[in-house]
Amino acid sequence: METKKRLVMSFKTELGKKVSISVDEPREDISQGEIKNAMQVIVDKKVFSDNGDDLTACIDARVVETNTQEFDLA
């Protein structure tokens, strides 16, 4: 079984739309403060946009862990 982790950060755009940005395999020891600061930098410096719609606010962040089990059906 393979386990993967992703940091999913959600933002609000100028038009009120929710947009998520994912980072694969975040550091195990990443802190809430580091995530919050990074998200605020993304908003303040307008690093990303959604079809020209700037990100204006941080909504939430979470680490998602996915377990995948493959079956050989041949």
mmCIF file as gemmi writes it, N, C-alpha and C atoms, coordinates in Angstrom:
data_model
loop_
_atom_site.group_PDB
_atom_site.id
_atom_site.type_symbol
_atom_site.label_atom_id
_atom_site.label_alt_id
_atom_site.label_comp_id
_atom_site.label_asym_id
_atom_site.label_entity_id
_atom_site.label_seq_id
_atom_site.pdbx_PDB_ins_code
_atom_site.Cartn_x
_atom_site.Cartn_y
_atom_site.Cartn_z
_atom_site.occupancy
_atom_site.B_iso_or_equiv
_atom_site.pdbx_formal_charge
_atom_site.auth_seq_id
_atom_site.auth_asym_id
_atom_site.pdbx_PDB_model_num
ATOM 1 N N . MET Axp A 1 ? 0.849 -1.169 0 1 0 ? 1 A 1
ATOM 2 C CA . MET Axp A 1 ? 0 0 0 1 0 ? 1 A 1
ATOM 3 C C . MET Axp A 1 ? 0.899 1.238 0 1 0 ? 1 A 1
ATOM 4 N N . GLU Axp A 2 ? 0.538 2.202 -0.814 1 0 ? 2 A 1
ATOM 5 C CA . GLU Axp A 2 ? 1.303 3.436 -0.934 1 0 ? 2 A 1
ATOM 6 C C . GLU Axp A 2 ? 0.543 4.571 -0.236 1 0 ? 2 A 1
ATOM 7 N N . THR Axp A 3 ? 1.272 5.34 0.582 1 0 ? 3 A 1
ATOM 8 C CA . THR Axp A 3 ? 0.677 6.477 1.274 1 0 ? 3 A 1
ATOM 9 C C . THR Axp A 3 ? 1.315 7.752 0.76 1 0 ? 3 A 1
ATOM 10 N N . LYS Axp A 4 ? 0.473 8.722 0.412 1 0 ? 4 A 1
ATOM 11 C CA . LYS Axp A 4 ? 0.957 10.016 -0.048 1 0 ? 4 A 1
ATOM 12 C C . LYS Axp A 4 ? 0.308 11.108 0.786 1 0 ? 4 A 1
ATOM 13 N N . LYS Axp A 5 ? 1.056 12.208 0.981 1 0 ? 5 A 1
ATOM 14 C CA . LYS Axp A 5 ? 0.535 13.351 1.722 1 0 ? 5 A 1
ATOM 15 C C . LYS Axp A 5 ? 0.566 14.578 0.824 1 0 ? 5 A 1
ATOM 16 N N . ARG Axp A 6 ? -0.441 15.443 1.021 1 0 ? 6 A 1
ATOM 17 C CA . ARG Axp A 6 ? -0.521 16.717 0.303 1 0 ? 6 A 1
ATOM 18 C C . ARG Axp A 6 ? -0.967 17.797 1.27 1 0 ? 6 A 1
ATOM 19 N N . LEU Axp A 7 ? -0.344 18.956 1.14 1 0 ? 7 A 1
ATOM 20 C CA . LEU Axp A 7 ? -0.808 20.133 1.853 1 0 ? 7 A 1
ATOM 21 C C . LEU Axp A 7 ? -1.759 20.857 0.912 1 0 ? 7 A 1
ATOM 22 N N . VAL Axp A 8 ? -3.002 21.039 1.334 1 0 ? 8 A 1
ATOM 23 C CA . VAL Axp A 8 ? -4.007 21.709 0.514 1 0 ? 8 A 1
ATOM 24 C C . VAL Axp A 8 ? -4.345 23.039 1.184 1 0 ? 8 A 1
ATOM 25 N N . MET Axp A 9 ? -4.059 24.133 0.464 1 0 ? 9 A 1
ATOM 26 C CA . MET Axp A 9 ? -4.309 25.481 0.978 1 0 ? 9 A 1
ATOM 27 C C . MET Axp A 9 ? -5.451 26.097 0.182 1 0 ? 9 A 1
ATOM 28 N N . SER Axp A 10 ? -6.445 26.626 0.866 1 0 ? 10 A 1
ATOM 29 C CA . SER Axp A 10 ? -7.609 27.21 0.197 1 0 ? 10 A 1
ATOM 30 C C . SER Axp A 10 ? -7.625 28.721 0.379 1 0 ? 10 A 1
ATOM 31 N N . PHE Axp A 11 ? -7.973 29.394 -0.716 1 0 ? 11 A 1
ATOM 32 C CA . PHE Axp A 11 ? -7.996 30.851 -0.759 1 0 ? 11 A 1
ATOM 33 C C . PHE Axp A 11 ? -9.324 31.337 -1.326 1 0 ? 11 A 1
ATOM 34 N N . LYS Axp A 12 ? -9.625 32.595 -1.062 1 0 ? 12 A 1
ATOM 35 C CA . LYS Axp A 12 ? -10.79 33.255 -1.637 1 0 ? 12 A 1
ATOM 36 C C . LYS Axp A 12 ? -10.28 34.237 -2.696 1 0 ? 12 A 1
ATOM 37 N N . THR Axp A 13 ? -10.987 34.332 -3.825 1 0 ? 13 A 1
ATOM 38 C CA . THR Axp A 13 ? -10.603 35.262 -4.88 1 0 ? 13 A 1
ATOM 39 C C . THR Axp A 13 ? -11.395 36.557 -4.768 1 0 ? 13 A 1
ATOM 40 N N . GLU Axp A 14 ? -11.032 37.527 -5.607 1 0 ? 14 A 1
ATOM 41 C CA . GLU Axp A 14 ? -11.73 38.815 -5.637 1 0 ? 14 A 1
ATOM 42 C C . GLU Axp A 14 ? -13.226 38.647 -5.88 1 0 ? 14 A 1
ATOM 43 N N . LEU Axp A 15 ? -13.582 37.639 -6.663 1 0 ? 15 A 1
ATOM 44 C CA . LEU Axp A 15 ? -14.989 37.408 -6.992 1 0 ? 15 A 1
ATOM 45 C C . LEU Axp A 15 ? -15.686 36.47 -6.007 1 0 ? 15 A 1
ATOM 46 N N . GLY Axp A 16 ? -14.985 36.107 -4.914 1 0 ? 16 A 1
ATOM 47 C CA . GLY Axp A 16 ? -15.586 35.26 -3.89 1 0 ? 16 A 1
ATOM 48 C C . GLY Axp A 16 ? -15.497 33.767 -4.151 1 0 ? 16 A 1
ATOM 49 N N . LYS Axp A 17 ? -14.778 33.371 -5.183 1 0 ? 17 A 1
ATOM 50 C CA . LYS Axp A 17 ? -14.62 31.954 -5.515 1 0 ? 17 A 1
ATOM 51 C C . LYS Axp A 17 ? -13.552 31.324 -4.606 1 0 ? 17 A 1
ATOM 52 N N . LYS Axp A 18 ? -13.73 30.055 -4.264 1 0 ? 18 A 1
ATOM 53 C CA . LYS Axp A 18 ? -12.75 29.322 -3.47 1 0 ? 18 A 1
ATOM 54 C C . LYS Axp A 18 ? -11.796 28.596 -4.418 1 0 ? 18 A 1
ATOM 55 N N . VAL Axp A 19 ? -10.489 28.787 -4.195 1 0 ? 19 A 1
ATOM 56 C CA . VAL Axp A 19 ? -9.452 28.173 -5.021 1 0 ? 19 A 1
ATOM 57 C C . VAL Axp A 19 ? -8.485 27.45 -4.09 1 0 ? 19 A 1
ATOM 58 N N . SER Axp A 20 ? -8.069 26.238 -4.474 1 0 ? 20 A 1
ATOM 59 C CA . SER Axp A 20 ? -7.116 25.473 -3.661 1 0 ? 20 A 1
ATOM 60 C C . SER Axp A 20 ? -5.814 25.27 -4.41 1 0 ? 20 A 1
ATOM 61 N N . ILE Axp A 21 ? -4.724 25.314 -3.656 1 0 ? 21 A 1
ATOM 62 C CA . ILE Axp A 21 ? -3.387 25.032 -4.171 1 0 ? 21 A 1
ATOM 63 C C . ILE Axp A 21 ? -2.837 23.885 -3.345 1 0 ? 21 A 1
ATOM 64 N N . SER Axp A 22 ? -2.286 22.862 -4.021 1 0 ? 22 A 1
ATOM 65 C CA . SER Axp A 22 ? -1.759 21.683 -3.331 1 0 ? 22 A 1
ATOM 66 C C . SER Axp A 22 ? -0.249 21.592 -3.474 1 0 ? 22 A 1
ATOM 67 N N . VAL Axp A 23 ? 0.388 21.134 -2.413 1 0 ? 23 A 1
ATOM 68 C CA . VAL Axp A 23 ? 1.83 20.877 -2.411 1 0 ? 23 A 1
ATOM 69 C C . VAL Axp A 23 ? 2.023 19.427 -1.999 1 0 ? 23 A 1
ATOM 70 N N . ASP Axp A 24 ? 2.654 18.639 -2.872 1 0 ? 24 A 1
ATOM 71 C CA . ASP Axp A 24 ? 2.894 17.228 -2.57 1 0 ? 24 A 1
ATOM 72 C C . ASP Axp A 24 ? 3.998 17.075 -1.532 1 0 ? 24 A 1
ATOM 73 N N . GLU Axp A 25 ? 3.828 16.096 -0.683 1 0 ? 25 A 1
ATOM 74 C CA . GLU Axp A 25 ? 4.815 15.683 0.319 1 0 ? 25 A 1
ATOM 75 C C . GLU Axp A 25 ? 5.37 16.853 1.14 1 0 ? 25 A 1
ATOM 76 N N . PRO Axp A 26 ? 4.52 17.537 1.905 1 0 ? 26 A 1
ATOM 77 C CA . PRO Axp A 26 ? 5.016 18.621 2.768 1 0 ? 26 A 1
ATOM 78 C C . PRO Axp A 26 ? 5.918 18.054 3.861 1 0 ? 26 A 1
ATOM 79 N N . ARG Axp A 27 ? 6.764 18.903 4.413 1 0 ? 27 A 1
ATOM 80 C CA . ARG Axp A 27 ? 7.643 18.476 5.512 1 0 ? 27 A 1
ATOM 81 C C . ARG Axp A 27 ? 6.803 17.92 6.658 1 0 ? 27 A 1
ATOM 82 N N . GLU Axp A 28 ? 7.318 16.899 7.305 1 0 ? 28 A 1
ATOM 83 C CA . GLU Axp A 28 ? 6.62 16.284 8.437 1 0 ? 28 A 1
ATOM 84 C C . GLU Axp A 28 ? 6.459 17.26 9.6 1 0 ? 28 A 1
ATOM 85 N N . ASP Axp A 29 ? 7.438 18.151 9.77 1 0 ? 29 A 1
ATOM 86 C CA . ASP Axp A 29 ? 7.421 19.048 10.928 1 0 ? 29 A 1
ATOM 87 C C . ASP Axp A 29 ? 6.896 20.451 10.598 1 0 ? 29 A 1
ATOM 88 N N . ILE Axp A 30 ? 6.191 20.606 9.493 1 0 ? 30 A 1
ATOM 89 C CA . ILE Axp A 30 ? 5.678 21.932 9.123 1 0 ? 30 A 1
ATOM 90 C C . ILE Axp A 30 ? 4.671 22.402 10.165 1 0 ? 30 A 1
ATOM 91 N N . SER Axp A 31 ? 4.777 23.682 10.513 1 0 ? 31 A 1
ATOM 92 C CA . SER Axp A 31 ? 3.912 24.204 11.578 1 0 ? 31 A 1
ATOM 93 C C . SER Axp A 31 ? 2.755 25.013 10.991 1 0 ? 31 A 1
ATOM 94 N N . GLN Axp A 32 ? 1.754 25.201 11.799 1 0 ? 32 A 1
ATOM 95 C CA . GLN Axp A 32 ? 0.599 26.002 11.406 1 0 ? 32 A 1
ATOM 96 C C . GLN Axp A 32 ? 1.042 27.427 11.07 1 0 ? 32 A 1
ATOM 97 N N . GLY Axp A 33 ? 1.967 27.956 11.855 1 0 ? 33 A 1
ATOM 98 C CA . GLY Axp A 33 ? 2.466 29.306 11.618 1 0 ? 33 A 1
ATOM 99 C C . GLY Axp A 33 ? 3.169 29.436 10.277 1 0 ? 33 A 1
ATOM 100 N N . GLU Axp A 34 ? 3.973 28.441 9.924 1 0 ? 34 A 1
ATOM 101 C CA . GLU Axp A 34 ? 4.674 28.46 8.632 1 0 ? 34 A 1
ATOM 102 C C . GLU Axp A 34 ? 3.685 28.432 7.469 1 0 ? 34 A 1
ATOM 103 N N . ILE Axp A 35 ? 2.664 27.614 7.604 1 0 ? 35 A 1
ATOM 104 C CA . ILE Axp A 35 ? 1.651 27.513 6.552 1 0 ? 35 A 1
ATOM 105 C C . ILE Axp A 35 ? 0.913 28.843 6.424 1 0 ? 35 A 1
ATOM 106 N N . LYS Axp A 36 ? 0.506 29.412 7.55 1 0 ? 36 A 1
ATOM 107 C CA . LYS Axp A 36 ? -0.228 30.68 7.547 1 0 ? 36 A 1
ATOM 108 C C . LYS Axp A 36 ? 0.613 31.791 6.917 1 0 ? 36 A 1
ATOM 109 N N . ASN Axp A 37 ? 1.891 31.853 7.297 1 0 ? 37 A 1
ATOM 110 C CA . ASN Axp A 37 ? 2.782 32.872 6.737 1 0 ? 37 A 1
ATOM 111 C C . ASN Axp A 37 ? 2.964 32.697 5.229 1 0 ? 37 A 1
ATOM 112 N N . ALA Axp A 38 ? 3.168 31.468 4.786 1 0 ? 38 A 1
ATOM 113 C CA . ALA Axp A 38 ? 3.342 31.204 3.357 1 0 ? 38 A 1
ATOM 114 C C . ALA Axp A 38 ? 2.093 31.582 2.573 1 0 ? 38 A 1
ATOM 115 N N . MET Axp A 39 ? 0.932 31.248 3.119 1 0 ? 39 A 1
ATOM 116 C CA . MET Axp A 39 ? -0.318 31.587 2.448 1 0 ? 39 A 1
ATOM 117 C C . MET Axp A 39 ? -0.496 33.1 2.357 1 0 ? 39 A 1
ATOM 118 N N . GLN Axp A 40 ? -0.127 33.811 3.415 1 0 ? 40 A 1
ATOM 119 C CA . GLN Axp A 40 ? -0.269 35.27 3.404 1 0 ? 40 A 1
ATOM 120 C C . GLN Axp A 40 ? 0.675 35.902 2.378 1 0 ? 40 A 1
ATOM 121 N N . VAL Axp A 41 ? 1.874 35.353 2.234 1 0 ? 41 A 1
ATOM 122 C CA . VAL Axp A 41 ? 2.813 35.845 1.216 1 0 ? 41 A 1
ATOM 123 C C . VAL Axp A 41 ? 2.221 35.639 -0.18 1 0 ? 41 A 1
ATOM 124 N N . ILE Axp A 42 ? 1.602 34.479 -0.411 1 0 ? 42 A 1
ATOM 125 C CA . ILE Axp A 42 ? 0.97 34.196 -1.704 1 0 ? 42 A 1
ATOM 126 C C . ILE Axp A 42 ? -0.096 35.253 -2.008 1 0 ? 42 A 1
ATOM 127 N N . VAL Axp A 43 ? -0.891 35.607 -1.011 1 0 ? 43 A 1
ATOM 128 C CA . VAL Axp A 43 ? -1.944 36.613 -1.199 1 0 ? 43 A 1
ATOM 129 C C . VAL Axp A 43 ? -1.326 38.003 -1.389 1 0 ? 43 A 1
ATOM 130 N N . ASP Axp A 44 ? -0.421 38.392 -0.497 1 0 ? 44 A 1
ATOM 131 C CA . ASP Axp A 44 ? 0.142 39.744 -0.515 1 0 ? 44 A 1
ATOM 132 C C . ASP Axp A 44 ? 0.921 40.04 -1.794 1 0 ? 44 A 1
ATOM 133 N N . LYS Axp A 45 ? 1.674 39.062 -2.278 1 0 ? 45 A 1
ATOM 134 C CA . LYS Axp A 45 ? 2.52 39.275 -3.454 1 0 ? 45 A 1
ATOM 135 C C . LYS Axp A 45 ? 1.824 38.891 -4.756 1 0 ? 45 A 1
ATOM 136 N N . LYS Axp A 46 ? 0.557 38.482 -4.648 1 0 ? 46 A 1
ATOM 137 C CA . LYS Axp A 46 ? -0.226 38.105 -5.828 1 0 ? 46 A 1
ATOM 138 C C . LYS Axp A 46 ? 0.522 37.072 -6.692 1 0 ? 46 A 1
ATOM 139 N N . VAL Axp A 47 ? 1.011 36.029 -6.017 1 0 ? 47 A 1
ATOM 140 C CA . VAL Axp A 47 ? 1.797 34.986 -6.671 1 0 ? 47 A 1
ATOM 141 C C . VAL Axp A 47 ? 0.954 34.204 -7.675 1 0 ? 47 A 1
ATOM 142 N N . PHE Axp A 48 ? -0.291 33.92 -7.341 1 0 ? 48 A 1
ATOM 143 C CA . PHE Axp A 48 ? -1.181 33.149 -8.208 1 0 ? 48 A 1
ATOM 144 C C . PHE Axp A 48 ? -2.482 33.907 -8.427 1 0 ? 48 A 1
ATOM 145 N N . SER Axp A 49 ? -3.131 33.586 -9.535 1 0 ? 49 A 1
ATOM 146 C CA . SER Axp A 49 ? -4.475 34.106 -9.795 1 0 ? 49 A 1
ATOM 147 C C . SER Axp A 49 ? -5.281 32.982 -10.436 1 0 ? 49 A 1
ATOM 148 N N . ASP Axp A 50 ? -6.581 33.149 -10.44 1 0 ? 50 A 1
ATOM 149 C CA . ASP Axp A 50 ? -7.472 32.173 -11.064 1 0 ? 50 A 1
ATOM 150 C C . ASP Axp A 50 ? -8.149 32.872 -12.241 1 0 ? 50 A 1
ATOM 151 N N . ASN Axp A 51 ? -7.64 32.617 -13.44 1 0 ? 51 A 1
ATOM 152 C CA . ASN Axp A 51 ? -8.153 33.271 -14.656 1 0 ? 51 A 1
ATOM 153 C C . ASN Axp A 51 ? -8.172 34.795 -14.514 1 0 ? 51 A 1
ATOM 154 N N . GLY Axp A 52 ? -7.084 35.349 -13.967 1 0 ? 52 A 1
ATOM 155 C CA . GLY Axp A 52 ? -6.968 36.79 -13.804 1 0 ? 52 A 1
ATOM 156 C C . GLY Axp A 52 ? -7.595 37.333 -12.538 1 0 ? 52 A 1
ATOM 157 N N . ASP Axp A 53 ? -8.251 36.492 -11.767 1 0 ? 53 A 1
ATOM 158 C CA . ASP Axp A 53 ? -8.914 36.872 -10.52 1 0 ? 53 A 1
ATOM 159 C C . ASP Axp A 53 ? -7.929 36.642 -9.366 1 0 ? 53 A 1
ATOM 160 N N . ASP Axp A 54 ? -7.419 37.72 -8.755 1 0 ? 54 A 1
ATOM 161 C CA . ASP Axp A 54 ? -6.411 37.601 -7.7 1 0 ? 54 A 1
ATOM 162 C C . ASP Axp A 54 ? -6.951 36.924 -6.447 1 0 ? 54 A 1
ATOM 163 N N . LEU Axp A 55 ? -6.051 36.234 -5.746 1 0 ? 55 A 1
ATOM 164 C CA . LEU Axp A 55 ? -6.393 35.65 -4.449 1 0 ? 55 A 1
ATOM 165 C C . LEU Axp A 55 ? -6.368 36.78 -3.427 1 0 ? 55 A 1
ATOM 166 N N . THR Axp A 56 ? -7.392 36.859 -2.595 1 0 ? 56 A 1
ATOM 167 C CA . THR Axp A 56 ? -7.504 37.989 -1.667 1 0 ? 56 A 1
ATOM 168 C C . THR Axp A 56 ? -7.509 37.602 -0.194 1 0 ? 56 A 1
ATOM 169 N N . ALA Axp A 57 ? -7.766 36.331 0.116 1 0 ? 57 A 1
ATOM 170 C CA . ALA Axp A 57 ? -7.836 35.931 1.529 1 0 ? 57 A 1
ATOM 171 C C . ALA Axp A 57 ? -7.5 34.456 1.683 1 0 ? 57 A 1
ATOM 172 N N . CYS Axp A 58 ? -6.94 34.123 2.843 1 0 ? 58 A 1
ATOM 173 C CA . CYS Axp A 58 ? -6.66 32.731 3.202 1 0 ? 58 A 1
ATOM 174 C C . CYS Axp A 58 ? -7.911 32.172 3.876 1 0 ? 58 A 1
ATOM 175 N N . ILE Axp A 59 ? -8.33 30.99 3.46 1 0 ? 59 A 1
ATOM 176 C CA . ILE Axp A 59 ? -9.513 30.376 4.066 1 0 ? 59 A 1
ATOM 177 C C . ILE Axp A 59 ? -9.103 29.296 5.068 1 0 ? 59 A 1
ATOM 178 N N . ASP Axp A 60 ? -8.392 28.275 4.587 1 0 ? 60 A 1
ATOM 179 C CA . ASP Axp A 60 ? -7.963 27.192 5.472 1 0 ? 60 A 1
ATOM 180 C C . ASP Axp A 60 ? -6.85 26.389 4.822 1 0 ? 60 A 1
ATOM 181 N N . ALA Axp A 61 ? -6.273 25.478 5.598 1 0 ? 61 A 1
ATOM 182 C CA . ALA Axp A 61 ? -5.231 24.584 5.106 1 0 ? 61 A 1
ATOM 183 C C . ALA Axp A 61 ? -5.355 23.262 5.829 1 0 ? 61 A 1
ATOM 184 N N . ARG Axp A 62 ? -4.967 22.2 5.147 1 0 ? 62 A 1
ATOM 185 C CA . ARG Axp A 62 ? -5.018 20.867 5.753 1 0 ? 62 A 1
ATOM 186 C C . ARG Axp A 62 ? -4.014 19.955 5.067 1 0 ? 62 A 1
ATOM 187 N N . VAL Axp A 63 ? -3.545 18.971 5.803 1 0 ? 63 A 1
ATOM 188 C CA . VAL Axp A 63 ? -2.702 17.928 5.224 1 0 ? 63 A 1
ATOM 189 C C . VAL Axp A 63 ? -3.604 16.735 4.975 1 0 ? 63 A 1
ATOM 190 N N . VAL Axp A 64 ? -3.621 16.289 3.724 1 0 ? 64 A 1
ATOM 191 C CA . VAL Axp A 64 ? -4.463 15.166 3.313 1 0 ? 64 A 1
ATOM 192 C C . VAL Axp A 64 ? -3.559 13.971 3.074 1 0 ? 64 A 1
ATOM 193 N N . GLU Axp A 65 ? -3.895 12.857 3.7 1 0 ? 65 A 1
ATOM 194 C CA . GLU Axp A 65 ? -3.131 11.623 3.543 1 0 ? 65 A 1
ATOM 195 C C . GLU Axp A 65 ? -3.987 10.629 2.764 1 0 ? 65 A 1
ATOM 196 N N . THR Axp A 66 ? -3.412 10.088 1.694 1 0 ? 66 A 1
ATOM 197 C CA . THR Axp A 66 ? -4.131 9.158 0.837 1 0 ? 66 A 1
ATOM 198 C C . THR Axp A 66 ? -3.415 7.819 0.81 1 0 ? 66 A 1
ATOM 199 N N . ASN Axp A 67 ? -4.144 6.764 1.054 1 0 ? 67 A 1
ATOM 200 C CA . ASN Axp A 67 ? -3.608 5.404 0.954 1 0 ? 67 A 1
ATOM 201 C C . ASN Axp A 67 ? -4.15 4.773 -0.326 1 0 ? 67 A 1
ATOM 202 N N . THR Axp A 68 ? -3.235 4.222 -1.123 1 0 ? 68 A 1
ATOM 203 C CA . THR Axp A 68 ? -3.628 3.593 -2.376 1 0 ? 68 A 1
ATOM 204 C C . THR Axp A 68 ? -3.183 2.136 -2.373 1 0 ? 68 A 1
ATOM 205 N N . GLN Axp A 69 ? -4.124 1.279 -2.665 1 0 ? 69 A 1
ATOM 206 C CA . GLN Axp A 69 ? -3.81 -0.142 -2.774 1 0 ? 69 A 1
ATOM 207 C C . GLN Axp A 69 ? -4.171 -0.573 -4.197 1 0 ? 69 A 1
ATOM 208 N N . GLU Axp A 70 ? -3.173 -1.079 -4.905 1 0 ? 70 A 1
ATOM 209 C CA . GLU Axp A 70 ? -3.404 -1.524 -6.274 1 0 ? 70 A 1
ATOM 210 C C . GLU Axp A 70 ? -3.59 -3.028 -6.321 1 0 ? 70 A 1
ATOM 211 N N . PHE Axp A 71 ? -4.381 -3.48 -7.298 1 0 ? 71 A 1
ATOM 212 C CA . PHE Axp A 71 ? -4.648 -4.895 -7.484 1 0 ? 71 A 1
ATOM 213 C C . PHE Axp A 71 ? -4.222 -5.272 -8.905 1 0 ? 71 A 1
ATOM 214 N N . ASP Axp A 72 ? -3.466 -6.346 -9.014 1 0 ? 72 A 1
ATOM 215 C CA . ASP Axp A 72 ? -3.053 -6.844 -10.325 1 0 ? 72 A 1
ATOM 216 C C . ASP Axp A 72 ? -4.126 -7.815 -10.813 1 0 ? 72 A 1
ATOM 217 N N . LEU Axp A 73 ? -4.847 -7.404 -11.823 1 0 ? 73 A 1
ATOM 218 C CA . LEU Axp A 73 ? -5.973 -8.206 -12.312 1 0 ? 73 A 1
ATOM 219 C C . LEU Axp A 73 ? -5.596 -9.003 -13.56 1 0 ? 73 A 1
ATOM 220 N N . ALA Axp A 74 ? -4.317 -9.04 -13.893 1 0 ? 74 A 1
ATOM 221 C CA . ALA Axp A 74 ? -3.895 -9.803 -15.078 1 0 ? 74 A 1
ATOM 222 C C . ALA Axp A 74 ? -3.745 -11.267 -14.785 1 0 ? 74 A 1
